[in-house]
Amino acid sequence: MIEMVKDHIFGYAYDQFGLFGPVAEYYGTVEAQARGTLHCHMLIWTARCPASPEEFEKSLQSPEFVQRLMSWLSTTIEQDFFGFGETDMVVPSVTPKTNPRLFTD
């Protein structure tokens, strides 16, 4: 199963673009949950990603980069509560707490 995901979803075996674009490298490890079912954690390095955190921060200054990043994220990330539509969900109103490490005066 992992080989199929790697080859077909990531496009790694065929030197083609997968879901995340061209993949330079990947690393994965399989582990068992308490009930014995297996699952995999993977890291994927894409060929076109910024080379360092500083380069990524610099890229975020470009409105074009931010637009492309947000567009890509909106097409690759999906959340769903099975059987419930947006109109069926009630989100309680909460007041966010500030974290002094994140916010400064």
mmCIF file of N, CA and C in Angstrom, residues 98-105:
data_model
loop_
_atom_site.group_PDB
_atom_site.id
_atom_site.type_symbol
_atom_site.label_atom_id
_atom_site.label_comp_id
_atom_site.label_asym_id
_atom_site.label_seq_id
_atom_site.Cartn_x
_atom_site.Cartn_y
_atom_site.Cartn_z
ATOM 1 N N THR A 98 -4.832 34.776 24.368
ATOM 2 C CA THR A 98 -3.566 35.196 23.773
ATOM 3 C C THR A 98 -2.425 34.428 24.411
ATOM 4 N N ASN A 99 -1.417 34.179 23.623
ATOM 5 C CA ASN A 99 -0.227 33.501 24.096
ATOM 6 C C ASN A 99 0.886 34.535 24.119
ATOM 7 N N PRO A 100 1.458 34.849 25.289
ATOM 8 C CA PRO A 100 2.459 35.914 25.349
ATOM 9 C C PRO A 100 3.684 35.651 24.479
ATOM 10 N N ARG A 101 3.937 34.409 24.129
ATOM 11 C CA ARG A 101 5.083 34.125 23.270
ATOM 12 C C ARG A 101 4.782 34.462 21.818
ATOM 13 N N LEU A 102 3.498 34.521 21.459
ATOM 14 C CA LEU A 102 3.119 34.794 20.078
ATOM 15 C C LEU A 102 2.746 36.247 19.845
ATOM 16 N N PHE A 103 2.191 36.905 20.863
ATOM 17 C CA PHE A 103 1.710 38.266 20.702
ATOM 18 C C PHE A 103 2.490 39.197 21.614
ATOM 19 N N THR A 104 2.878 40.328 21.073
ATOM 20 C CA THR A 104 3.566 41.324 21.889
ATOM 21 C C THR A 104 2.842 42.651 21.771
ATOM 22 N N ASP A 105 2.961 43.486 22.783
ATOM 23 C CA ASP A 105 2.315 44.805 22.765
ATOM 24 C C ASP A 105 3.171 45.811 22.052
#
